[in-house]
Coordinates of C-alpha atoms in Angstrom, one line a residue:
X1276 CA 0.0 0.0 0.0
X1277 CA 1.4 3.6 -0.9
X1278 CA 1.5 6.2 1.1
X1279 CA -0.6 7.9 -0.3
X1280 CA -3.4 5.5 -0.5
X1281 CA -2.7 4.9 3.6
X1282 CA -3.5 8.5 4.2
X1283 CA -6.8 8.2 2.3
X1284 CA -7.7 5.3 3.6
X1285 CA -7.2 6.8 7.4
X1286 CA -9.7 9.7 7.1
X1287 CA -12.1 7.6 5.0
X1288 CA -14.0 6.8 8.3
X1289 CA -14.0 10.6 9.4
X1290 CA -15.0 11.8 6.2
X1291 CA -17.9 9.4 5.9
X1292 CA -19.3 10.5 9.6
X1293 CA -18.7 14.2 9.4
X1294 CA -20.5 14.5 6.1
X1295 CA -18.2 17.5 3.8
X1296 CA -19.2 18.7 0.6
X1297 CA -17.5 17.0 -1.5
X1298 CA -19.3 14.3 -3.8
X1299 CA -18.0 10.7 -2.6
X1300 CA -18.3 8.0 -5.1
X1301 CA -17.8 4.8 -4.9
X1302 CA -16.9 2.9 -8.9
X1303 CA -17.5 -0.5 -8.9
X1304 CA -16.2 -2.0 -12.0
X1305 CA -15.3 -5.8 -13.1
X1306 CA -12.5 -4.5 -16.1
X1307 CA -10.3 -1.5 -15.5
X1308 CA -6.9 -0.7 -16.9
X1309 CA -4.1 -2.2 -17.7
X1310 CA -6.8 -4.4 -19.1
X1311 CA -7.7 -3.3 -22.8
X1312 CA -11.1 -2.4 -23.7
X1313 CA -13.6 0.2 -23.8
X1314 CA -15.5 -0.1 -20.5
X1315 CA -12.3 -0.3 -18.7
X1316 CA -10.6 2.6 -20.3
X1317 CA -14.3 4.3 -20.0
X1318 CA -14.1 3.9 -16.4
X1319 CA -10.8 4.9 -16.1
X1320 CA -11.4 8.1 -18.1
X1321 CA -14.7 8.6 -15.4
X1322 CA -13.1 8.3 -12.0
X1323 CA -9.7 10.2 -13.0
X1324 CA -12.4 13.0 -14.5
X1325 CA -14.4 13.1 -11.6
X1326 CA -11.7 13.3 -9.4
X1327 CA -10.1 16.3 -11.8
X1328 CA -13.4 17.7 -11.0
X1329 CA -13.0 17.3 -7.1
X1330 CA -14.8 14.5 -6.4
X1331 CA -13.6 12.1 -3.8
X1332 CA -13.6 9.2 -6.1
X1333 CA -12.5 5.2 -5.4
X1334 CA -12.8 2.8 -7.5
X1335 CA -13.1 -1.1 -6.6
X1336 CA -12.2 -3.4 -9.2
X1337 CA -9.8 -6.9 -9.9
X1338 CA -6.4 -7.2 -8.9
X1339 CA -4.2 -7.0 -12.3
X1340 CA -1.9 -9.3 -10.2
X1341 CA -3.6 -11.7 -8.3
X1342 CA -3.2 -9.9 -4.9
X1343 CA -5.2 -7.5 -3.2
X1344 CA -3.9 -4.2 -3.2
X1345 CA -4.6 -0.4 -2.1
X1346 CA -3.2 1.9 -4.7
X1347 CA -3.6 5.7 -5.3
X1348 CA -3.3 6.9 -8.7
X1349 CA -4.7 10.0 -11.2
X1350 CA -6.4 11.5 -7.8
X1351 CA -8.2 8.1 -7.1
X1352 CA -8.2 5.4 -4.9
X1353 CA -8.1 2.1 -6.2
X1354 CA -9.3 -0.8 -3.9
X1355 CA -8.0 -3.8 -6.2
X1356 CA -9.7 -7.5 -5.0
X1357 CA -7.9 -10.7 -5.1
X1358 CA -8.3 -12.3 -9.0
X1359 CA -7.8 -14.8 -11.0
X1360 CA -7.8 -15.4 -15.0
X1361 CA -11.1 -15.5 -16.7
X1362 CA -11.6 -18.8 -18.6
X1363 CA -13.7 -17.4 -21.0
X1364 CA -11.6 -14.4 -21.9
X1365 CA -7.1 -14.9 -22.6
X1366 CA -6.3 -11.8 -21.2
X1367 CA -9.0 -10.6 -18.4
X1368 CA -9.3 -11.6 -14.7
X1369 CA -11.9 -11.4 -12.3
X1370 CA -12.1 -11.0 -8.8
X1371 CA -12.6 -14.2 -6.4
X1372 CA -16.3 -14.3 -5.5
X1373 CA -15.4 -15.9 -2.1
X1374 CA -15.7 -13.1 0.5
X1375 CA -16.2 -10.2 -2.4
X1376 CA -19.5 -9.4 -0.6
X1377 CA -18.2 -8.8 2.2
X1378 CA -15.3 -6.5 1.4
X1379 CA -17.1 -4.3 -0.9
X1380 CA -19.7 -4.1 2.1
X1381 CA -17.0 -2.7 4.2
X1382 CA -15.4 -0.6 2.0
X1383 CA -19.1 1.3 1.8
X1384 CA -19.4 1.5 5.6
X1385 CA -16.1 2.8 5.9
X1386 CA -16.3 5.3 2.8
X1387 CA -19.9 5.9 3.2
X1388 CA -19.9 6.8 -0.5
X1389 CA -22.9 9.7 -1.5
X1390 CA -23.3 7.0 -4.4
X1391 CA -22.6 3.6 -6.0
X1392 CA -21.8 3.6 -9.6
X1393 CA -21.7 0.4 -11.2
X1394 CA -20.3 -0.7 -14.7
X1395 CA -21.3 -3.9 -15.2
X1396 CA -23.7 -6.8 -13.4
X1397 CA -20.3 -9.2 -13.1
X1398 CA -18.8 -10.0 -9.8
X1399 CA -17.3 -6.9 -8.1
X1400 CA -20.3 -4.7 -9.9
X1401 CA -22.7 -6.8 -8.6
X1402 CA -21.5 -7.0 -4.8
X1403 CA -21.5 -3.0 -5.4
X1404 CA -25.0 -2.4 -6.1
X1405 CA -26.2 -5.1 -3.5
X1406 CA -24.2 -3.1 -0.5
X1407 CA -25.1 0.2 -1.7
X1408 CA -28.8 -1.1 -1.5
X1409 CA -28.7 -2.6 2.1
X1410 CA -26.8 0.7 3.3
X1411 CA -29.3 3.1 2.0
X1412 CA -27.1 4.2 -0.8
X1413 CA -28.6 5.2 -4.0
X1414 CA -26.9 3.1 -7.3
X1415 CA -25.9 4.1 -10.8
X1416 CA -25.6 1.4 -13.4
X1417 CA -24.1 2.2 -16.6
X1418 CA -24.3 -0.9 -19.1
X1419 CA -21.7 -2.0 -21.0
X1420 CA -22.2 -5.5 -21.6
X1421 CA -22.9 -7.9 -25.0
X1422 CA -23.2 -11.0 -24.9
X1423 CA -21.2 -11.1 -27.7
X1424 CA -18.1 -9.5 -26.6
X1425 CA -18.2 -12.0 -23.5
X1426 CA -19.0 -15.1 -25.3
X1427 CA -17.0 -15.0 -28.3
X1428 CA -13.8 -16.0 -26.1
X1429 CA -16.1 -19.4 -25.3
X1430 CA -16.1 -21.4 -28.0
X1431 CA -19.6 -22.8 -27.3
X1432 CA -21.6 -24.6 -29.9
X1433 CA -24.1 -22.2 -32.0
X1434 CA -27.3 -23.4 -30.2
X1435 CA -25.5 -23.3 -26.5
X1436 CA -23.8 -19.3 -27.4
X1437 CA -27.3 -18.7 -28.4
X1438 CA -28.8 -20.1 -25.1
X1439 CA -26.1 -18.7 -22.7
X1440 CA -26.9 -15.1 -24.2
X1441 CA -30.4 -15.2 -23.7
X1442 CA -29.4 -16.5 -20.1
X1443 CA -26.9 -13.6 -19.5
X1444 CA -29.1 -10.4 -20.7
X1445 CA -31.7 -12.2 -18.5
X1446 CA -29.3 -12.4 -15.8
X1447 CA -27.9 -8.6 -16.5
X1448 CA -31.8 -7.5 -16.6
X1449 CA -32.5 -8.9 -13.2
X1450 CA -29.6 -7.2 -11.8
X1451 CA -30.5 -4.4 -13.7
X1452 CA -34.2 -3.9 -11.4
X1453 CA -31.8 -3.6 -8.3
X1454 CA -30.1 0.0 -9.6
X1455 CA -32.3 3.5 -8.9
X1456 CA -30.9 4.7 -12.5
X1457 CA -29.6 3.1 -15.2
X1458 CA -27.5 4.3 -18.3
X1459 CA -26.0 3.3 -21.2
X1460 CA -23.6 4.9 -24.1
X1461 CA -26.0 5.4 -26.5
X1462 CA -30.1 5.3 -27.6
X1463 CA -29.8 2.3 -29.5
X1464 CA -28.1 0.4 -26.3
X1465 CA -31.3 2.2 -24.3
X1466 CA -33.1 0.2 -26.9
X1467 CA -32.1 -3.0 -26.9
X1468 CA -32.3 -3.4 -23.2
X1469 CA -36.0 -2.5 -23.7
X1470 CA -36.0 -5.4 -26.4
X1471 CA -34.2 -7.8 -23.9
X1472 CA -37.2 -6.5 -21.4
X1473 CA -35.7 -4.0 -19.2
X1474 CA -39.1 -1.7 -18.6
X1475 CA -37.9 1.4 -17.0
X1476 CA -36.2 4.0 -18.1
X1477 CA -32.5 4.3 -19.8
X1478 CA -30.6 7.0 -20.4
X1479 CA -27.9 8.0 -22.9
X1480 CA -24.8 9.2 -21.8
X1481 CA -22.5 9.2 -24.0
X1482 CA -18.6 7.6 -22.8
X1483 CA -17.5 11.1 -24.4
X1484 CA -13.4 11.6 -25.8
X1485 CA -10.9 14.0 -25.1
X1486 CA -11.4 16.0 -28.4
X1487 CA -8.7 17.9 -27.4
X1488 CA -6.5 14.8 -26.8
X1489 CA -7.6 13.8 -30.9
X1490 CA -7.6 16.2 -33.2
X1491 CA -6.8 16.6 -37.1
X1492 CA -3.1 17.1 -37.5
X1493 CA -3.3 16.1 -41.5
X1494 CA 0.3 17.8 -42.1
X1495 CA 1.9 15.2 -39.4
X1496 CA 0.5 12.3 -41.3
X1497 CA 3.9 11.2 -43.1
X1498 CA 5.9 11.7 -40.1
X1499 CA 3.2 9.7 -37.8
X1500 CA 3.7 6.7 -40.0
X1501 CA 7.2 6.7 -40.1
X1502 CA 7.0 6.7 -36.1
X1503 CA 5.0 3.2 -36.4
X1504 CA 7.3 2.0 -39.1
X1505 CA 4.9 2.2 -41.9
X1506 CA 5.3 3.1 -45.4
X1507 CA 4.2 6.7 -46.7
X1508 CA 0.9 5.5 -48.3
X1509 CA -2.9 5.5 -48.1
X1510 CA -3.4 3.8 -45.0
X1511 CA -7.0 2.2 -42.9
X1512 CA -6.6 1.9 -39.5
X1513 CA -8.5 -0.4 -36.8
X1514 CA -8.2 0.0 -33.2
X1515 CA -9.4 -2.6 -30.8
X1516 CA -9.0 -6.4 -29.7
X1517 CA -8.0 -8.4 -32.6
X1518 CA -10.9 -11.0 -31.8
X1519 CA -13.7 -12.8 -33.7
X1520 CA -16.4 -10.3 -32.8
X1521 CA -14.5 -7.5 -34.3
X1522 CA -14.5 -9.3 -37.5
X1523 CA -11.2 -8.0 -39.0
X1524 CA -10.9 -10.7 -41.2
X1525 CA -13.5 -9.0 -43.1
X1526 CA -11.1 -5.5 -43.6
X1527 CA -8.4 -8.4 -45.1
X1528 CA -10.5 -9.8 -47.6
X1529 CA -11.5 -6.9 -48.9
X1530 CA -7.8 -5.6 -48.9
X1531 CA -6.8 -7.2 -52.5
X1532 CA -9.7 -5.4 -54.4
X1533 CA -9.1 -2.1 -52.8
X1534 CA -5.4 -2.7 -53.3
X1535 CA -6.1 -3.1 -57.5
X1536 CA -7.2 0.3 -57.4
X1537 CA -5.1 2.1 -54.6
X1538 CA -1.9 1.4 -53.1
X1539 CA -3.1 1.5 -49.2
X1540 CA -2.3 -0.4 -46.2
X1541 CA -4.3 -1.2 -43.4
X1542 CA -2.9 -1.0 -39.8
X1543 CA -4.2 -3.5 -37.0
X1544 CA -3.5 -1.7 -33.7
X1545 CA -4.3 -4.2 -30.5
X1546 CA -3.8 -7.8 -29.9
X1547 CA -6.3 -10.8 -29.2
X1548 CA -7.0 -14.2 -29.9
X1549 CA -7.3 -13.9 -33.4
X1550 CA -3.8 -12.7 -34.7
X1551 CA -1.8 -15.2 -36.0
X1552 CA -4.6 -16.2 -37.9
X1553 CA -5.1 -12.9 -39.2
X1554 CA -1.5 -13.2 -40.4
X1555 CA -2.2 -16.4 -42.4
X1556 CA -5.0 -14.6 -43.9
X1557 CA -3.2 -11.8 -45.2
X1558 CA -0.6 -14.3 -46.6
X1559 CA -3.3 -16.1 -47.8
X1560 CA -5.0 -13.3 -49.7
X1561 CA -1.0 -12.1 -51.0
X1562 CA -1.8 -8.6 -48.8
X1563 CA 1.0 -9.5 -45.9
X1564 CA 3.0 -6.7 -47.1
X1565 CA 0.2 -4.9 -46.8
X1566 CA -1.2 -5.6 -43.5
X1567 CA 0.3 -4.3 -40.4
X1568 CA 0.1 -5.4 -37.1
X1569 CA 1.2 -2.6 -34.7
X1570 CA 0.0 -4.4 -31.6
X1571 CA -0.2 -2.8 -28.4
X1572 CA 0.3 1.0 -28.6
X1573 CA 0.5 2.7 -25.3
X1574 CA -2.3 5.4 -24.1
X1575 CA 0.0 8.1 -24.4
X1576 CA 0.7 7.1 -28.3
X1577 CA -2.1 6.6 -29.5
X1578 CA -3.8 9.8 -31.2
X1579 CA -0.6 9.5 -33.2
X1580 CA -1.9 6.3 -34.8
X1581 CA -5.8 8.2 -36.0
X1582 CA -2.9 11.0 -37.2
X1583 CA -1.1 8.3 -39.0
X1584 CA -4.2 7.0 -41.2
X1585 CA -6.5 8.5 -43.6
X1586 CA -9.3 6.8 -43.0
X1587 CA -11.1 4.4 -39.8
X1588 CA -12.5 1.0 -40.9
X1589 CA -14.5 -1.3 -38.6
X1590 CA -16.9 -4.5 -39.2
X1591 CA -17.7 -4.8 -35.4
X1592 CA -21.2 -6.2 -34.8
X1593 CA -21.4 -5.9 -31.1
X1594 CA -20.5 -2.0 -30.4
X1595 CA -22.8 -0.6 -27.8
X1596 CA -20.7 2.8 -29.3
X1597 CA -17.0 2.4 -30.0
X1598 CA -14.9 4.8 -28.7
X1599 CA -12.2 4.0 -31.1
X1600 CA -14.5 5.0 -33.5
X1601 CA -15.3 8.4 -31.8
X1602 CA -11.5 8.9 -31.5
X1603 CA -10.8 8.6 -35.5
X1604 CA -13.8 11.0 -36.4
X1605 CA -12.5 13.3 -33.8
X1606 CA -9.1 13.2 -35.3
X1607 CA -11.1 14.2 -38.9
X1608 CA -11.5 10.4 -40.3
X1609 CA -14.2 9.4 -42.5
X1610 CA -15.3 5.8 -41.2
X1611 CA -16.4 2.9 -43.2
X1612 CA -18.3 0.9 -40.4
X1613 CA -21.0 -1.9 -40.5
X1614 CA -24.3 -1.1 -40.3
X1615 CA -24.7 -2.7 -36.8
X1616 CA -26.0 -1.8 -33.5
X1617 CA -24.7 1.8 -32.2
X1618 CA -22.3 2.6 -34.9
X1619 CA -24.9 3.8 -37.1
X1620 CA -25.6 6.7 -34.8
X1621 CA -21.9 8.0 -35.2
X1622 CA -21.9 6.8 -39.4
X1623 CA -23.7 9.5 -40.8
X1624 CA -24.3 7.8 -45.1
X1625 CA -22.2 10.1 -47.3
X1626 CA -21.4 12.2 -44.7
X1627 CA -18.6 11.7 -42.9
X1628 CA -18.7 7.9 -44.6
X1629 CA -20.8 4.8 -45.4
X1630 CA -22.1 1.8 -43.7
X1631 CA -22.0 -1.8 -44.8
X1632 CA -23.8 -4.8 -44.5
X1633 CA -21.7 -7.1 -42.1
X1634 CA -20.5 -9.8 -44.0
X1635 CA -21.2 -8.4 -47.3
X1636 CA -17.0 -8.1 -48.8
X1637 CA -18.3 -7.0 -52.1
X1638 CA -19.9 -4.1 -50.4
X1639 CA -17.1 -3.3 -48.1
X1640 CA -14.7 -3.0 -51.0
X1641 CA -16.8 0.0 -52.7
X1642 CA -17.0 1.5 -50.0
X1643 CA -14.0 1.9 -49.2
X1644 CA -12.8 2.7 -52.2
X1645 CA -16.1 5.4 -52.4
X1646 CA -13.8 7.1 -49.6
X1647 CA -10.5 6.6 -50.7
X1648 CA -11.5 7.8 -54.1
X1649 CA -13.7 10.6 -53.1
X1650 CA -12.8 14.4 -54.4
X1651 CA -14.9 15.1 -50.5
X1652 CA -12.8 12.7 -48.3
X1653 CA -11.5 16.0 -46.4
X1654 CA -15.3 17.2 -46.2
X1655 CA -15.8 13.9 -44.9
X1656 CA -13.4 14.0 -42.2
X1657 CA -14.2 17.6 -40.7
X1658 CA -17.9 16.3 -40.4
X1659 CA -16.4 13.4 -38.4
X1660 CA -15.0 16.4 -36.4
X1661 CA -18.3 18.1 -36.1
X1662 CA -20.3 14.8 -35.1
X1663 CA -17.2 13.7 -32.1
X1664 CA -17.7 16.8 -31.0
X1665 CA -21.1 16.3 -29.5
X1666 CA -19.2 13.7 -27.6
X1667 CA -17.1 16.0 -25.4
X1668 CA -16.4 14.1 -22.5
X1669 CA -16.2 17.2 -20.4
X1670 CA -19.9 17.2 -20.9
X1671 CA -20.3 13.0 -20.0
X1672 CA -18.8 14.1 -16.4
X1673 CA -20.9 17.1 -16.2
X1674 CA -24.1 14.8 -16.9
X1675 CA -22.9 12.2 -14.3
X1676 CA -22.3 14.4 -11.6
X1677 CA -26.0 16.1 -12.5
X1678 CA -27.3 12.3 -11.9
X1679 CA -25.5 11.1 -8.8
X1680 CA -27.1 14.8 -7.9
X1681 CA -30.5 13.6 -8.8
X1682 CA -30.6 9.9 -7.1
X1683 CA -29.0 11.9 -3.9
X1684 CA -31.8 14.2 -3.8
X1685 CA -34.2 11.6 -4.4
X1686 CA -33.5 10.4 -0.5
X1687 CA -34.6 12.9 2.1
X1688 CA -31.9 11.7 4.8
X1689 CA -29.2 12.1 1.9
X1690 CA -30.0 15.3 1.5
X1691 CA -30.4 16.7 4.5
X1692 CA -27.4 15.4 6.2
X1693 CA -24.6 14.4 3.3
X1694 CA -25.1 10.6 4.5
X1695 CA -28.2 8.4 4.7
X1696 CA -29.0 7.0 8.0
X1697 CA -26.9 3.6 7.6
X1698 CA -27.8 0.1 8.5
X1699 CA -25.1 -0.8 11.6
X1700 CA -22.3 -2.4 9.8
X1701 CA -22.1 -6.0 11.2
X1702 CA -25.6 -6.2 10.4
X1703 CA -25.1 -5.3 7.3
X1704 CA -21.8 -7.6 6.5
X1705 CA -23.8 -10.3 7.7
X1706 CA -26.5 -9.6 5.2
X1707 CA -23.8 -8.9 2.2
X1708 CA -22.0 -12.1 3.2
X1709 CA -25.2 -13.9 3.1
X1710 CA -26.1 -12.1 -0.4

């Protein structure tokens, strides 16, 4: 434990009985950073924001080790749970259920958080909403989950993936019914939980992006590429896990037609399950020299990579929004996407670039070449710009803080005093450890 974590931890208590004025949040979340994806980095990007924005902010998630720690980083407090590697994901872990319960029901008494905020209905998320509910604590879920994303890493049989996904939103819905307000990025993720039978209401709050962090730099472009060792050419770029839900073999195969026409590249930034066979392919299709695989690139590194390209290509089906996608258009990229859940709302047809059907090659090939080929590709790009920036994340934080507001003022005793009138702790361990 750091130093700095042990002084937090100390006044936690006091802070919690003498009320102050400062927002506390507790973040519950079952994927933070270093692991690589777009709820974790979302909920990085949230606690670090709130806490920019003076918010007493901890965050309880897995262990990236294995063993429990206390850390303090980027203004928060991270409470990290024992973990262990999840079998239906390579490079994840998960916290231990045993005795998760009761931890996260301590770490409420002692923090005595003004609100829970929840980013998932897994383990640590889970224990979260339950403790905030028996301490008189109101709870924020925000939704990030497909089955698809989860499921893909399993392997099961077509019938059984079909059958655990029905299982898991019914599971995530139930879970769902125990939060006072529930959000999710976008309208068409508000929608589909109404389709999987969530009744109540959702709202859309945006993950949001730096826009100052990604913006067009178009004269840096040559130099950019150099930096990740690529040639000086038209060049598509993906960012994200290199696994089957992505579907990047799709990019591949249309690389060889595009290529007829255009001398482009395309650059594969992440890693997953799926890369070495997405190296056969290429050599399969006679694109490996083609086809680049930059692999991990480092936070700090990566609006050099949107700078780098001249276009964003992505055949995702199960985006609840796509933040990578947000960060290209706000670095003034037109997109070629597939016309698929939630990137629709950020694909605007002819626009800033064109839609697909998944699956369809023949159709991904024109249009890409539609962009690479279009005398309005720049016009394309700067209405990217415009669309990211009604994602400003400055105004996600803003909108968060107005809830956690809302659900505090919903509770007389919360309001009145800074703190609800709590359920006596061992009473209430007893009940978490029971949960």
């Amino acid at each position: 434990m750091t130093g700095s974590a042990q002084r937090y931890l100390t006044s936690m208590s006091r802070a919690g009985r003498n009320g102050g004025t400062r927002r506390r949040i507790l973040i519950a979340t079952d994927t933070y950073p270093p692991d690589v994806n777009g709820a974790g980095y979302f909920t990085h990007r949230l606690a670090t924001g709130l806490a920019e924005r003076g918010n007493d902010v901890h965050v309880v998630c897995a262990s990236a080790a294995g063993r429990p720690a206390i850390e303090y980083a980027d203004g928060v407090v991270l409470h990290r749970l024992r973990s262990a590697s999840v079998l239906v994901h390579p490079t994840m872990r998960t916290a231990v259920p045993l005795g998760v319960h009761g931890h996260v029901a301590r770490l409420v008494d002692r923090f005595a958080p003004h609100v829970v905020h929840s980013q998932s209905h897994f383990t640590i998320s889970r224990a979260a909403i339950r403790a905030g509910r028996l301490a008189g604590t109101p709870v924020v879920l925000t939704n990030h989950f497909m089955p698809d994303n989860l499921f893909a890493h399993a392997h099961l049989p077509g019938l059984l993936h079909s059958t655990a996904g029905t299982l898991a939103w019914r599971d995530m819905i139930r879970v769902a019914y125990e939060a006072d307000y529930l959000t999710t990025p976008t309208e068409r993720a508000a929608k589909l939980l109404a389709e999987k039978g969530y009744s109540r209401p959702v709202e859309p709050v945006s993950c949001g992006i730096d826009l100052e962090r990604f913006q067009p730099r178009p004269e840096e472009r040559s130099v950019a590429r150099a930096g990740f060792g690529l040639p000086d050419r038209e060049t598509m770029v993906f960012v994200g896990r290199l696994d089957v839900e992505k579907r990047i073999d799709e990019l591949i195969r249309a690389l060889p037609r595009v290529a007829e026409r255009r001398d482009v590249q395309l650059a594969l930034v992440g890693t997953g399950q799926r890369q070495e066979e997405l190296r056969r392919l290429a050599h399969e299709h006679g694109v490996a020299d083609r086809v680049f695989f930059l692999g991990f690139v480092p936070d700090e590194d990566l609006p050099q990579v949107y700078v780098a390209a001249d276009m964003f290509a992505i055949g995702s089906v199960a985006e609840l929004q796509s933040i990578a996608t947000l960060e290209a258009m706000s670095t003034g990229l037109p997109v070629v996407a597939a016309n698929a859940l939630a990137l629709p709302h950020l694909v605007k047809e002819g626009e800033n670039g064109f839609l697909y059907p998944p699956g369809d090659i023949g159709a991904l090939t024109r249009r890409l070449l539609e962009v690479l080929e279009s005398p309005r590709r720049a016009e394309m790009g700067e209405a990217s710009r415009r669309i990211a920036q009604t994602h400003d994340h400055r105004n996600s934080l803003e909108r968060f803080e107005e809830i956690y507001d809302k659900v505090r003022s919903s509770r007389p005793g919360l309001a009145r005093r800074g703190i609800l009138t709590r359920v006596p702790a061992q009473s209430r361990r007893r009940q978490a450890m029971a949960a």
